[in-house]
Amino acid sequence: MTKFDLDDVSANPSTAIRFNEVVDHVSSRRRFLKTGAGVGALGFLGLGATKAFAAPDEPSRVAKQISLAFEAVAPNTEDAITLPSGYRSQVINRWGDPLFSYSPAFKGDATDGGEAQAMQVGYNHDGMHFFPIDGVKGKAGSSTEGLMVTNHEYITPHYFFPKDVVPGQSNWNEDWVRKSQHAQGASVVHMRLNAQKQWEPVLDSLFNRSINANTPMAVVGPAAGHALMRTKADLSGKLVLGTFGNCGNGYTLWNTYLSCEENFTDYFGVGEADPAKAEFIDEDHQAHQQRYKGSSKAADDSYRWDTHDTRFDWTQEPNEANRFGWIIEIDPFDPHSAPKKLTALGRFKHENAAMTLADDNRVVVYMGDDQRSEYIYKFVSKRQFNVDTPAENRLLLDEGTLYVAQFSSQASAEDADGVGKWIPLVLDTPTVEGKKLGDLFESMGELLIKTRQAADAVGATPMDRPEWVAVHPVTREAYVTLTNNSDRGRDKERWPGGLTHPGVDGANPRVENHYGQIVRWREAKGDPAALTFDWDIFVLAGNPNLYNDSDPRRGSDNINKGNTFNSPDGLAFDAAGRLWIQTDGNYSNSGVYEGQGNNSMLIADPVSKEIRRFLVGPKGCEVTGITWTPDQRYAFINIQHPGEGPDIANSQSDPTAVSTWPDGKEATRPRPATVVIWREDGGVVGT
Ligand code: FEO
Ligand code: CA
Ligand code: CA
Ligand code: CA
């Protein structure tokens, strides 16, 4: 990964090999031993194309096989969007495009400052959702007009600033900090299909909005007002300025948007202090931040907001970081509403939020914590969703139970499929050391602020960097992308403090996992509120260009030289049950990634497990975020960080050296943007 992949560090000093890992380790060793006896490893991993869950109890919840009739796209390294024949695309909502009729025009030399950026589309688009303008759930709504809400995750300094401006260096100033702060968060853009069948922003719409690192937000849920949430500027602990690191997204059954704060620790520094000597304010604070930051040093990180905004200085304001790492809820239809930070859903490096309904109509939200060897969580609301009480529905995410997943293999060495359980993160829950969580945390507020530490204490299973979760619209089976994990199974010396990295287990079956996998689970009796689940591996990504059938790096049987990919990340089901997989992997197309090309998007059939490549992105990008119009005749995806990668250093002299996407020969630099995709014949996209 490049140095700019901010997800790709680790902070979990998993202190011991836990019992389930010992069992899994033994069984995985046996699997590989049997491989040596001449039986295919993939057969023993249970990854054959015919392997699937037993049918759910309820016949109405059986998935139908879907057809993938489009012509598969081959891997490539073009600086372009490649689609199957018969498809067209249009670029919209580029970084710097106007949000309002009075917005300053984008200047390609990027000399616009913070004020201009607050009136323009932000940088590095990620999760996204199309809200039909007349939309209420249960009614399809418009497929030609709606509110597009888009996350803007971070900025790539090489392309975002003039080339002589480097964060924290000589000509760095307060306005560059504001520009960076205003380009991150989320944008709301009212979009319409015009008479020429092109999508365009409605620039005089009252809905258009920049939600950024300085937008006031309310804190709700059990951690609101906790002492660890209070700062010099906010003695209430209930009013936070802004959001950043907004990665994947979710949306609710009541027409609001969920934005997920991921790599929030990267925004803090040590201000005027000497970085070599700077300390956290005290030991408790250090131990807590270390578990999130992955380092015991109160260092200066990438964005250098601490230089002109003291709340981002670890040594000045110990609690500001506790106010980030949450999921926020945005009502796009009320442009004056303050977004809410939902503390009941836990504090970690949130990837996305996938909502579904339990059998009794409680709301369930699945979430991944994207850092090496972190966990998978779910939230179950206390009260029930009721379509007739919309005001009450808006409080459903304020109160409920947060659970963390423990995956175990079955005892059988022949089968990597397993069982798992959801462990409630409440004060009564026993810890692996025979205490209770209530002995470690004085209140649910403290526990939720320290969600990772609570999950550590109950023996959650460290996963290979959980990215997006998606729930099948019919079966309610949940799928998660585990993107990669270069730490898995490494030896002690490579882990700070001489501690042990997690070993392999059934759901994370490879050491130093370059390629990633997609794991899926079905809850007991198919009910998302259940406390136990069955799981299997849907696809183990790999590279058949380099490895033969007996090597687990080849990937599972549903991987071939045509659809090979690495680092699955974005993941979503469309209404028909097609699984859309987006990648955020290596840009080199060489070494272990040979023949895999640029990052891409693939579509899978959950029944047959067939996977076909649908799109290849431009150079140095990741493909992320996906949403559709209700009629599914338009799909929208994001191209994030075009032009990153190993050659980015060349951009110091020429910002177009790696990529000129999407502006082509007119480009002064690459620009993150949204791409709309449709079929020439007007049919449903992806069929
Ligand atoms: Fe922002 Fe884990 O991707
Ligand atoms: Ca990324
Ligand atoms: Ca991601
Ligand atoms: Ca990623």
XYZ file of C-alpha atoms and ligand atoms in Angstrom:
693
model
C 0.000 0.000 0.000
C 1.177 3.535 -0.491
C 1.919 5.793 2.419
C -1.362 7.529 1.675
C -3.517 4.542 2.566
C -4.347 5.810 5.994
C -6.409 2.731 6.866
C -3.392 0.523 6.579
C -1.741 0.714 9.971
C -2.537 -1.261 13.058
C -3.413 -0.378 16.611
C -4.572 -3.645 18.164
C -1.875 -5.135 20.407
C -3.813 -8.371 20.758
C -2.090 -9.618 23.875
C -2.629 -13.343 23.742
C -3.631 -16.109 21.398
C -7.135 -16.798 22.552
C -8.714 -20.204 22.896
C -10.702 -20.007 19.677
C -7.583 -18.960 17.810
C -5.735 -21.974 19.128
C -8.490 -24.265 17.867
C -8.595 -22.458 14.533
C -4.853 -22.441 14.197
C -4.691 -26.185 14.757
C -7.468 -26.849 12.271
C -5.956 -24.576 9.632
C -2.605 -26.288 10.059
C -4.340 -29.571 9.497
C -5.995 -28.226 6.364
C -2.670 -27.262 4.891
C -1.100 -30.569 5.921
C -3.815 -32.376 4.003
C -3.027 -30.226 1.001
C 0.406 -31.756 1.086
C -1.231 -35.164 0.876
C -2.529 -34.249 -2.547
C -5.966 -32.859 -1.804
C -6.712 -29.348 -3.098
C -6.446 -26.703 -0.397
C -9.486 -24.920 -1.668
C -11.610 -28.017 -1.329
C -10.576 -28.212 2.295
C -11.297 -24.542 2.800
C -14.852 -25.318 1.751
C -14.779 -22.745 -0.999
C -16.107 -24.722 -3.911
C -18.746 -23.050 -6.041
C -21.455 -25.395 -4.798
C -20.835 -24.661 -1.140
C -23.512 -22.462 0.379
C -25.584 -22.107 3.485
C -28.524 -24.383 4.090
C -31.718 -22.725 2.865
C -33.334 -20.360 5.366
C -36.458 -21.550 7.164
C -38.741 -19.062 5.478
C -39.317 -19.803 1.749
C -39.871 -16.085 1.014
C -36.288 -15.460 2.122
C -34.550 -17.732 -0.385
C -32.249 -15.825 -2.772
C -32.894 -16.251 -6.480
C -29.986 -16.848 -8.801
C -29.377 -13.764 -10.909
C -28.020 -13.503 -14.419
C -24.784 -11.653 -15.112
C -25.244 -11.147 -18.831
C -22.894 -8.241 -19.448
C -19.593 -8.826 -21.161
C -16.862 -8.999 -18.511
C -14.249 -6.223 -18.601
C -10.613 -7.373 -18.600
C -8.120 -5.854 -16.127
C -6.252 -2.823 -17.533
C -4.074 0.125 -16.477
C -5.706 2.863 -18.588
C -6.246 6.338 -17.157
C -9.963 6.025 -17.876
C -13.261 4.452 -16.881
C -13.709 1.148 -18.731
C -17.223 -0.330 -18.944
C -18.805 -3.319 -20.727
C -19.987 -2.664 -24.283
C -23.416 -1.059 -24.360
C -22.746 1.146 -21.335
C -22.204 4.914 -21.096
C -20.982 7.174 -18.303
C -20.880 10.836 -17.277
C -18.677 12.560 -14.685
C -20.512 14.730 -12.127
C -19.719 16.480 -8.843
C -15.962 16.770 -9.304
C -13.918 18.204 -6.460
C -14.248 22.004 -6.758
C -17.501 22.004 -8.758
C -19.983 24.626 -7.499
C -22.498 23.850 -4.761
C -24.322 27.148 -5.294
C -24.991 29.525 -8.182
C -22.693 32.066 -6.478
C -19.827 29.594 -5.781
C -16.400 30.710 -7.074
C -15.250 28.761 -10.119
C -12.712 26.003 -9.461
C -9.176 27.184 -10.097
C -7.008 24.420 -11.391
C -3.915 25.865 -9.759
C -5.728 25.367 -6.456
C -5.015 28.840 -5.128
C -8.594 29.067 -3.842
C -8.696 29.120 -0.066
C -11.042 27.940 2.657
C -13.934 30.274 1.879
C -14.179 29.084 -1.726
C -13.877 25.435 -0.738
C -16.880 25.739 1.602
C -18.978 26.609 -1.467
C -17.609 23.803 -3.640
C -17.800 19.996 -3.779
C -15.274 18.418 -1.395
C -12.346 16.069 -2.022
C -11.902 12.275 -2.103
C -15.480 11.121 -2.476
C -16.380 7.897 -0.681
C -19.785 6.576 0.511
C -22.825 8.113 -1.198
C -26.617 7.798 -1.360
C -29.268 9.052 -3.793
C -32.444 10.219 -2.026
C -35.331 10.575 -4.531
C -36.650 14.123 -4.210
C -40.161 12.849 -3.441
C -38.878 9.822 -1.591
C -40.434 8.193 1.398
C -39.609 4.611 2.189
C -42.180 2.196 0.851
C -42.645 4.376 -2.249
C -40.153 4.177 -5.078
C -39.750 7.912 -5.640
C -38.201 9.818 -8.536
C -35.494 8.296 -10.711
C -34.749 11.615 -12.402
C -34.350 14.030 -9.471
C -32.966 13.644 -5.980
C -30.533 14.711 -3.302
C -27.086 13.150 -3.670
C -25.252 12.975 -0.360
C -21.547 12.179 -0.750
C -18.815 11.640 1.831
C -15.487 13.413 1.350
C -12.946 11.345 3.224
C -9.581 13.107 3.178
C -7.340 15.183 0.907
C -4.296 14.216 -1.137
C -1.938 17.161 -0.422
C 0.014 16.816 -3.722
C -3.076 17.644 -5.746
C -5.120 19.626 -3.252
C -2.648 22.442 -2.545
C -0.420 24.468 -4.874
C 2.711 22.420 -5.383
C 4.920 24.568 -3.140
C 2.498 24.271 -0.189
C 3.191 21.336 2.122
C 1.192 20.910 5.373
C 3.211 22.236 8.317
C 6.043 23.614 6.165
C 7.179 27.201 5.516
C 4.277 28.766 3.622
C 1.587 26.846 5.472
C -1.072 29.117 6.986
C -4.489 29.190 8.636
C -6.339 29.467 5.335
C -4.797 26.221 4.058
C -6.028 24.556 7.260
C -9.539 25.901 6.599
C -9.413 24.765 2.986
C -8.462 21.256 4.120
C -11.201 21.287 6.802
C -13.860 22.468 4.346
C -13.059 19.776 1.763
C -13.824 16.914 4.199
C -17.151 15.775 5.570
C -20.114 15.398 3.234
C -21.885 17.356 0.521
C -25.583 17.455 -0.312
C -26.226 18.247 -3.991
C -29.676 18.453 -5.550
C -29.338 16.595 -8.910
C -31.679 16.398 -11.885
C -31.703 14.572 -15.214
C -32.031 17.266 -17.905
C -33.672 17.160 -21.338
C -30.369 16.027 -22.906
C -30.382 13.020 -20.515
C -27.425 14.384 -18.587
C -27.346 14.719 -14.796
C -26.830 18.283 -13.565
C -26.788 20.034 -10.184
C -29.665 22.365 -9.266
C -27.490 25.243 -8.077
C -30.257 27.436 -6.685
C -31.647 24.577 -4.555
C -32.010 25.265 -0.834
C -30.955 21.673 -0.106
C -27.349 22.083 -1.311
C -24.946 22.052 1.574
C -21.344 21.565 2.674
C -21.104 19.636 5.933
C -17.481 19.819 6.966
C -14.989 19.866 9.832
C -16.468 23.103 11.204
C -20.215 22.331 11.002
C -21.931 22.308 14.438
C -23.262 18.879 15.460
C -25.196 17.489 18.420
C -23.966 14.482 20.406
C -26.708 11.988 21.318
C -26.758 8.621 23.073
C -25.081 7.310 26.235
C -21.731 9.137 25.781
C -23.313 12.588 25.294
C -22.051 14.908 28.021
C -19.578 12.381 29.488
C -16.535 13.992 31.116
C -14.316 12.503 28.369
C -16.427 14.335 25.757
C -15.984 17.778 27.352
C -13.431 20.264 26.081
C -12.327 23.795 26.894
C -14.630 25.048 24.147
C -17.587 22.774 24.993
C -18.175 22.274 28.709
C -21.414 20.400 27.936
C -19.751 17.575 25.997
C -22.764 17.652 23.687
C -21.835 20.094 20.931
C -19.058 19.214 18.490
C -17.674 21.129 15.572
C -17.621 19.010 12.481
C -16.743 15.674 11.005
C -13.813 14.341 8.933
C -12.386 11.049 7.741
C -15.883 10.263 6.381
C -15.468 6.897 4.755
C -18.370 4.592 3.873
C -21.988 5.395 4.554
C -25.382 4.019 5.348
C -28.948 5.226 5.117
C -31.916 4.730 7.374
C -35.472 3.497 6.929
C -36.569 7.070 7.721
C -34.761 8.766 4.841
C -31.662 10.077 6.578
C -27.993 9.529 5.741
C -25.344 7.906 7.917
C -21.724 9.045 7.510
C -18.931 7.081 9.141
C -15.868 8.714 10.743
C -12.852 6.518 10.039
C -9.213 7.666 10.338
C -9.849 10.492 12.797
C -6.562 10.140 14.702
C -4.617 11.369 11.656
C -5.915 14.908 12.137
C -4.203 15.571 15.473
C -0.710 16.858 16.164
C 1.422 18.501 18.844
C 1.126 22.164 17.831
C 4.047 24.255 19.024
C 5.623 21.420 21.025
C 8.803 19.682 19.935
C 7.594 16.456 18.253
C 10.595 14.566 19.665
C 9.593 15.411 23.242
C 5.816 15.930 23.080
C 3.740 13.834 25.475
C 0.095 13.021 25.864
C -1.415 14.895 28.804
C -1.299 11.886 31.165
C -0.899 8.099 31.209
C -4.613 7.283 31.068
C -5.019 9.514 28.078
C -1.988 7.975 26.405
C -3.155 4.398 26.958
C -6.577 5.232 25.561
C -5.382 7.163 22.507
C -2.711 4.559 21.790
C -5.409 1.927 21.345
C -6.931 4.096 18.592
C -3.890 5.804 17.161
C -1.631 2.764 17.087
C 1.276 4.709 18.553
C 2.304 5.818 22.032
C 3.719 9.039 20.603
C 1.709 12.250 20.531
C 3.107 12.821 17.038
C 2.231 15.263 14.261
C 0.050 13.538 11.702
C -0.673 14.273 8.072
C -2.998 17.253 7.997
C -1.392 19.633 10.511
C -4.649 21.256 11.590
C -3.054 21.516 15.055
C -0.838 24.326 13.739
C -3.735 26.809 13.548
C -6.559 25.139 15.469
C -5.544 24.159 19.014
C -8.396 21.677 19.497
C -6.360 19.361 17.230
C -3.303 19.575 19.499
C -2.962 16.412 21.637
C -0.970 18.348 24.214
C -3.576 21.126 24.586
C -6.951 19.429 24.290
C -6.913 15.793 25.423
C -10.606 15.102 24.792
C -11.183 16.521 21.316
C -10.268 13.179 19.695
C -12.988 11.452 21.764
C -15.548 13.497 19.864
C -14.642 11.743 16.590
C -14.825 8.096 15.520
C -18.622 8.050 15.577
C -21.372 7.564 13.038
C -23.213 10.770 12.231
C -26.793 11.088 10.983
C -27.659 13.799 8.448
C -31.173 14.775 7.371
C -30.634 15.901 3.768
C -34.194 17.206 3.512
C -33.702 19.700 6.367
C -30.723 21.863 5.411
C -30.876 23.709 8.740
C -30.703 20.571 10.905
C -27.560 19.858 12.931
C -26.145 16.412 12.155
C -26.136 14.039 15.158
C -23.195 11.986 16.469
C -24.702 8.608 17.410
C -22.678 7.402 20.389
C -24.800 4.279 20.999
C -23.247 2.791 17.835
C -19.753 2.844 19.329
C -16.504 4.685 18.706
C -13.966 3.156 16.372
C -12.628 3.678 12.838
C -16.026 3.262 11.246
C -16.169 2.045 7.663
C -19.872 1.921 6.777
C -23.238 1.227 8.390
C -25.641 -1.357 6.909
C -29.155 -1.163 8.317
C -31.755 -3.918 8.312
C -34.814 -4.863 10.371
C -35.051 -7.665 12.929
C -38.080 -9.973 12.938
C -39.633 -7.885 15.720
C -38.963 -4.613 13.827
C -36.061 -3.480 15.969
C -33.430 -1.775 13.810
C -30.100 -3.563 13.302
C -26.940 -1.801 12.044
C -23.837 -3.788 11.012
C -20.467 -2.006 11.140
C -16.780 -2.741 10.562
C -13.764 -1.145 12.270
C -11.164 -0.708 9.533
C -7.716 -1.139 10.901
C -5.568 -4.241 10.899
C -6.921 -6.883 13.277
C -9.967 -4.917 14.408
C -13.535 -6.119 14.894
C -17.030 -6.381 13.422
C -19.943 -4.907 15.390
C -23.703 -4.716 15.291
C -26.156 -2.409 17.004
C -29.709 -3.490 17.873
C -32.110 -0.696 18.800
C -34.092 -0.822 22.015
C -37.339 0.218 20.399
C -39.090 -0.871 17.228
C -39.373 0.801 13.869
C -42.930 1.822 13.045
C -43.673 3.374 9.683
C -46.581 5.299 11.230
C -44.464 7.116 13.869
C -41.727 8.929 11.923
C -40.763 11.271 14.765
C -40.121 8.328 17.143
C -38.150 6.480 14.461
C -35.629 9.307 14.490
C -34.704 8.385 18.070
C -34.118 4.670 17.343
C -30.335 5.037 17.014
C -30.054 6.856 20.357
C -30.609 3.771 22.483
C -29.873 0.063 22.094
C -27.233 -2.621 22.517
C -23.868 -2.743 20.757
C -22.445 -6.238 20.110
C -19.054 -7.401 18.850
C -18.514 -10.542 16.748
C -16.605 -13.646 17.759
C -15.985 -16.027 14.841
C -15.062 -19.668 15.432
C -14.442 -22.515 13.057
C -16.299 -25.731 13.454
C -14.236 -28.535 14.947
C -14.025 -30.247 11.582
C -10.759 -29.554 9.842
C -12.394 -30.227 6.479
C -14.626 -27.209 6.687
C -13.713 -23.584 7.221
C -17.357 -22.699 7.642
C -18.132 -21.909 11.207
C -20.339 -20.556 13.864
C -20.103 -17.305 15.713
C -21.662 -15.272 18.438
C -22.460 -11.674 19.211
C -21.110 -10.504 22.570
C -23.025 -7.583 24.112
C -20.853 -4.642 25.150
C -22.754 -3.851 28.343
C -21.528 -3.488 31.926
C -22.736 -6.979 32.979
C -20.828 -8.880 30.293
C -18.046 -11.120 31.660
C -14.525 -10.497 30.372
C -12.093 -13.224 29.319
C -10.212 -12.545 32.559
C -13.236 -13.326 34.745
C -14.234 -9.754 35.552
C -17.158 -7.784 34.200
C -17.026 -4.877 31.776
C -18.509 -2.839 34.631
C -15.244 -3.391 36.547
C -13.325 -1.755 33.704
C -15.673 1.092 32.725
C -17.589 3.309 35.144
C -20.521 3.870 32.786
C -21.831 3.006 29.323
C -20.639 6.439 28.249
C -17.033 5.571 29.077
C -17.391 2.079 27.595
C -18.654 3.451 24.277
C -15.888 6.084 24.076
C -13.485 3.135 24.600
C -15.353 0.643 22.408
C -12.157 -1.061 21.193
C -10.944 -1.705 24.728
C -14.333 -3.205 25.681
C -14.249 -5.482 22.636
C -10.683 -6.557 23.511
C -11.788 -7.481 27.032
C -14.571 -9.849 25.912
C -12.509 -11.791 23.350
C -13.776 -10.465 20.018
C -12.128 -11.957 16.901
C -9.491 -9.708 15.231
C -10.311 -9.562 11.518
C -8.364 -8.718 8.335
C -9.365 -5.002 8.243
C -13.176 -5.010 8.087
C -14.404 -2.611 5.417
C -18.024 -2.468 4.161
C -20.885 -4.687 5.300
C -23.860 -5.280 2.966
C -27.128 -7.060 3.779
C -28.867 -9.177 1.123
C -32.291 -7.610 0.489
C -34.138 -10.950 0.603
C -32.191 -13.393 2.786
C -30.823 -10.713 5.167
C -27.484 -12.545 5.111
C -24.682 -10.071 5.789
C -21.468 -9.902 3.734
C -18.285 -8.116 4.808
C -15.171 -7.188 2.854
C -11.967 -8.010 4.769
C -9.606 -6.001 2.646
C -6.131 -7.364 3.557
C -3.870 -7.644 6.594
C -0.122 -7.655 6.269
C 0.213 -8.297 10.040
C -1.747 -11.545 10.250
C 0.438 -14.315 11.627
C 3.620 -12.240 11.775
C 6.143 -12.928 14.478
C 6.666 -11.060 17.725
C 9.610 -8.959 16.680
C 7.560 -7.070 14.155
C 4.938 -6.014 16.680
C 5.749 -3.078 18.980
C 6.397 -4.254 22.521
C 7.121 -7.846 21.573
C 3.438 -8.798 21.549
C 1.934 -11.379 19.265
C -0.057 -10.639 16.125
C -3.268 -12.613 15.792
C -2.694 -15.986 14.128
C -4.749 -17.322 11.250
C -8.267 -18.593 11.831
C -11.107 -19.848 9.657
C -12.454 -16.448 8.656
C -8.961 -14.952 8.306
C -7.154 -17.981 6.912
C -3.943 -16.541 5.436
C -0.780 -15.064 6.921
C 0.302 -11.637 5.606
C -2.894 -11.484 3.596
C -2.331 -9.332 0.476
C -5.586 -9.996 -1.325
C -8.442 -10.032 1.189
C -11.685 -12.018 1.332
C -15.430 -11.602 1.631
C -17.020 -13.427 4.567
C -20.776 -13.755 5.007
C -22.955 -14.800 7.892
C -26.551 -15.776 8.508
C -28.058 -15.084 11.874
C -29.822 -17.862 13.825
C -33.281 -18.424 12.324
C -32.421 -15.678 9.832
C -33.221 -12.962 12.402
C -30.692 -10.084 12.372
C -31.219 -9.552 16.129
C -30.050 -13.121 16.929
C -27.123 -13.756 19.274
C -25.464 -16.478 17.171
C -24.734 -16.982 13.477
C -23.306 -19.334 10.862
C -20.668 -18.025 8.492
C -18.649 -19.030 5.450
C -16.137 -17.480 3.057
C -17.892 -16.188 -0.079
C -14.684 -15.462 -1.942
C -11.026 -15.631 -1.033
C -9.412 -13.126 -3.413
C -6.076 -14.125 -4.900
C -3.937 -14.184 -7.988
C -4.145 -17.221 -10.304
C -1.647 -15.484 -12.625
C 1.037 -16.327 -10.069
C -0.094 -19.175 -7.852
C -1.301 -22.673 -8.582
C -4.306 -24.519 -7.224
C -2.623 -25.821 -4.089
C -1.550 -22.355 -2.916
C -4.136 -20.413 -0.902
C -2.810 -17.202 -2.495
C -4.398 -18.402 -5.739
C -7.792 -17.560 -4.269
C -10.987 -19.602 -4.108
C -12.576 -21.479 -7.013
C -14.661 -18.469 -8.069
C -11.479 -16.480 -8.837
C -9.885 -16.773 -12.284
C -7.424 -14.827 -14.440
C -10.268 -12.673 -15.783
C -11.808 -11.560 -12.498
C -8.731 -11.582 -10.248
C -8.666 -8.624 -7.827
C -7.209 -7.586 -4.492
C -8.395 -5.573 -1.498
C -12.213 -5.642 -1.714
C -13.608 -2.586 0.063
C -16.923 -1.002 -1.077
C -19.776 -3.510 -1.035
C -23.501 -3.198 -1.655
C -26.501 -5.167 -2.867
C -28.845 -3.712 -5.434
C -32.569 -4.358 -5.054
C -32.392 -7.492 -7.232
C -29.702 -9.092 -5.045
C -26.629 -8.487 -7.209
C -23.565 -7.962 -5.002
C -21.396 -5.052 -6.191
C -17.764 -5.283 -5.058
C -15.356 -2.323 -5.279
C -11.617 -2.498 -4.765
C -9.080 -0.262 -3.004
C -5.871 -2.118 -3.568
C -2.383 -1.833 -4.853
C -1.768 0.367 -7.883
C 1.360 -1.325 -9.171
C -0.035 -4.154 -11.326
C 3.240 -5.912 -10.568
C 4.739 -8.218 -7.958
C 2.010 -10.145 -6.177
C -0.543 -7.892 -7.930
C 0.614 -8.771 -11.442
C -2.205 -8.874 -13.955
C -4.799 -7.342 -11.649
C -4.747 -3.857 -13.215
C -6.228 -0.689 -11.764
C -8.823 -0.768 -9.016
C -12.152 -1.934 -10.313
C -15.745 -2.887 -9.604
C -17.139 -6.384 -9.981
C -20.597 -7.900 -9.660
C -21.268 -11.230 -7.956
C -24.191 -13.621 -7.852
C -24.613 -14.667 -4.196
C -26.160 -17.997 -5.226
C -23.756 -19.308 -7.899
C -20.833 -17.259 -6.492
C -19.924 -16.177 -10.021
C -17.986 -12.876 -10.064
C -17.575 -10.697 -13.147
C -15.641 -7.447 -13.595
C -17.940 -4.582 -14.600
C -15.696 -1.504 -14.457
C -12.027 -0.557 -14.297
C -11.128 2.830 -12.783
C -8.438 5.315 -13.840
C -4.833 5.258 -12.616
C -4.072 5.456 -8.925
C -7.734 5.614 -7.853
C -9.932 3.459 -5.711
C -13.500 2.745 -6.751
C -15.901 3.328 -3.857
C -19.446 4.329 -2.949
C -22.449 3.116 -4.892
C -26.092 4.086 -5.164
C -28.844 3.735 -7.730
C -31.944 5.547 -8.877
C -35.020 3.583 -7.720
C -35.572 2.201 -11.249
C -31.907 1.043 -11.306
C -31.412 2.551 -14.748
C -28.666 4.792 -13.340
C -25.876 3.700 -11.003
C -23.562 6.241 -9.353
C -20.052 5.368 -8.169
C -17.126 7.400 -6.850
C -13.571 7.620 -8.101
C -11.447 8.481 -5.074
C -7.827 9.681 -5.115
C -7.063 9.352 -8.868
C -3.302 9.805 -9.361
C -2.131 8.332 -6.049
C 0.321 5.468 -6.037
C 4.034 4.878 -6.188
C 4.646 7.570 -8.833
C 2.935 10.369 -6.932
C 6.305 11.985 -6.157
C 6.514 12.992 -9.838
C 3.541 15.245 -9.239
C 5.794 17.670 -7.335
C 6.903 19.019 -10.696
C 3.848 18.017 -12.730
C 0.520 17.339 -10.978
C -0.713 15.483 -14.062
C 2.237 13.070 -14.199
C 0.243 10.073 -12.937
C -3.337 10.852 -13.931
C -5.275 13.554 -15.786
C -8.647 12.001 -14.975
C -11.346 13.225 -15.423
C -10.474 16.459 -17.268
C -8.123 14.879 -19.816
C -5.821 17.162 -21.749
C -7.407 20.241 -20.138
C -6.453 18.932 -16.714
C -4.195 20.797 -14.325
C -4.428 17.921 -11.833
C -6.564 14.799 -11.281
C -9.877 15.346 -9.462
C -11.956 12.929 -7.399
C -15.508 12.768 -8.818
C -18.749 10.808 -9.129
C -19.482 8.765 -12.259
C -23.046 8.046 -13.456
C -23.428 4.809 -15.425
C -26.335 3.760 -17.646
C -27.171 1.366 -20.451
C -27.504 2.693 -23.988
C -30.739 0.738 -24.324
C -32.128 2.174 -21.074
C -32.157 -1.170 -19.247
C -31.325 -1.984 -15.648
C -27.613 -1.491 -14.938
C -25.641 -4.665 -14.250
C -28.039 -7.169 -15.857
Fe -11.878 4.651 4.225
Fe -11.470 1.697 5.196
O -11.699 2.862 3.891
Ca -8.845 4.014 0.768
Ca -13.065 2.045 2.232
Ca -9.648 0.457 1.803
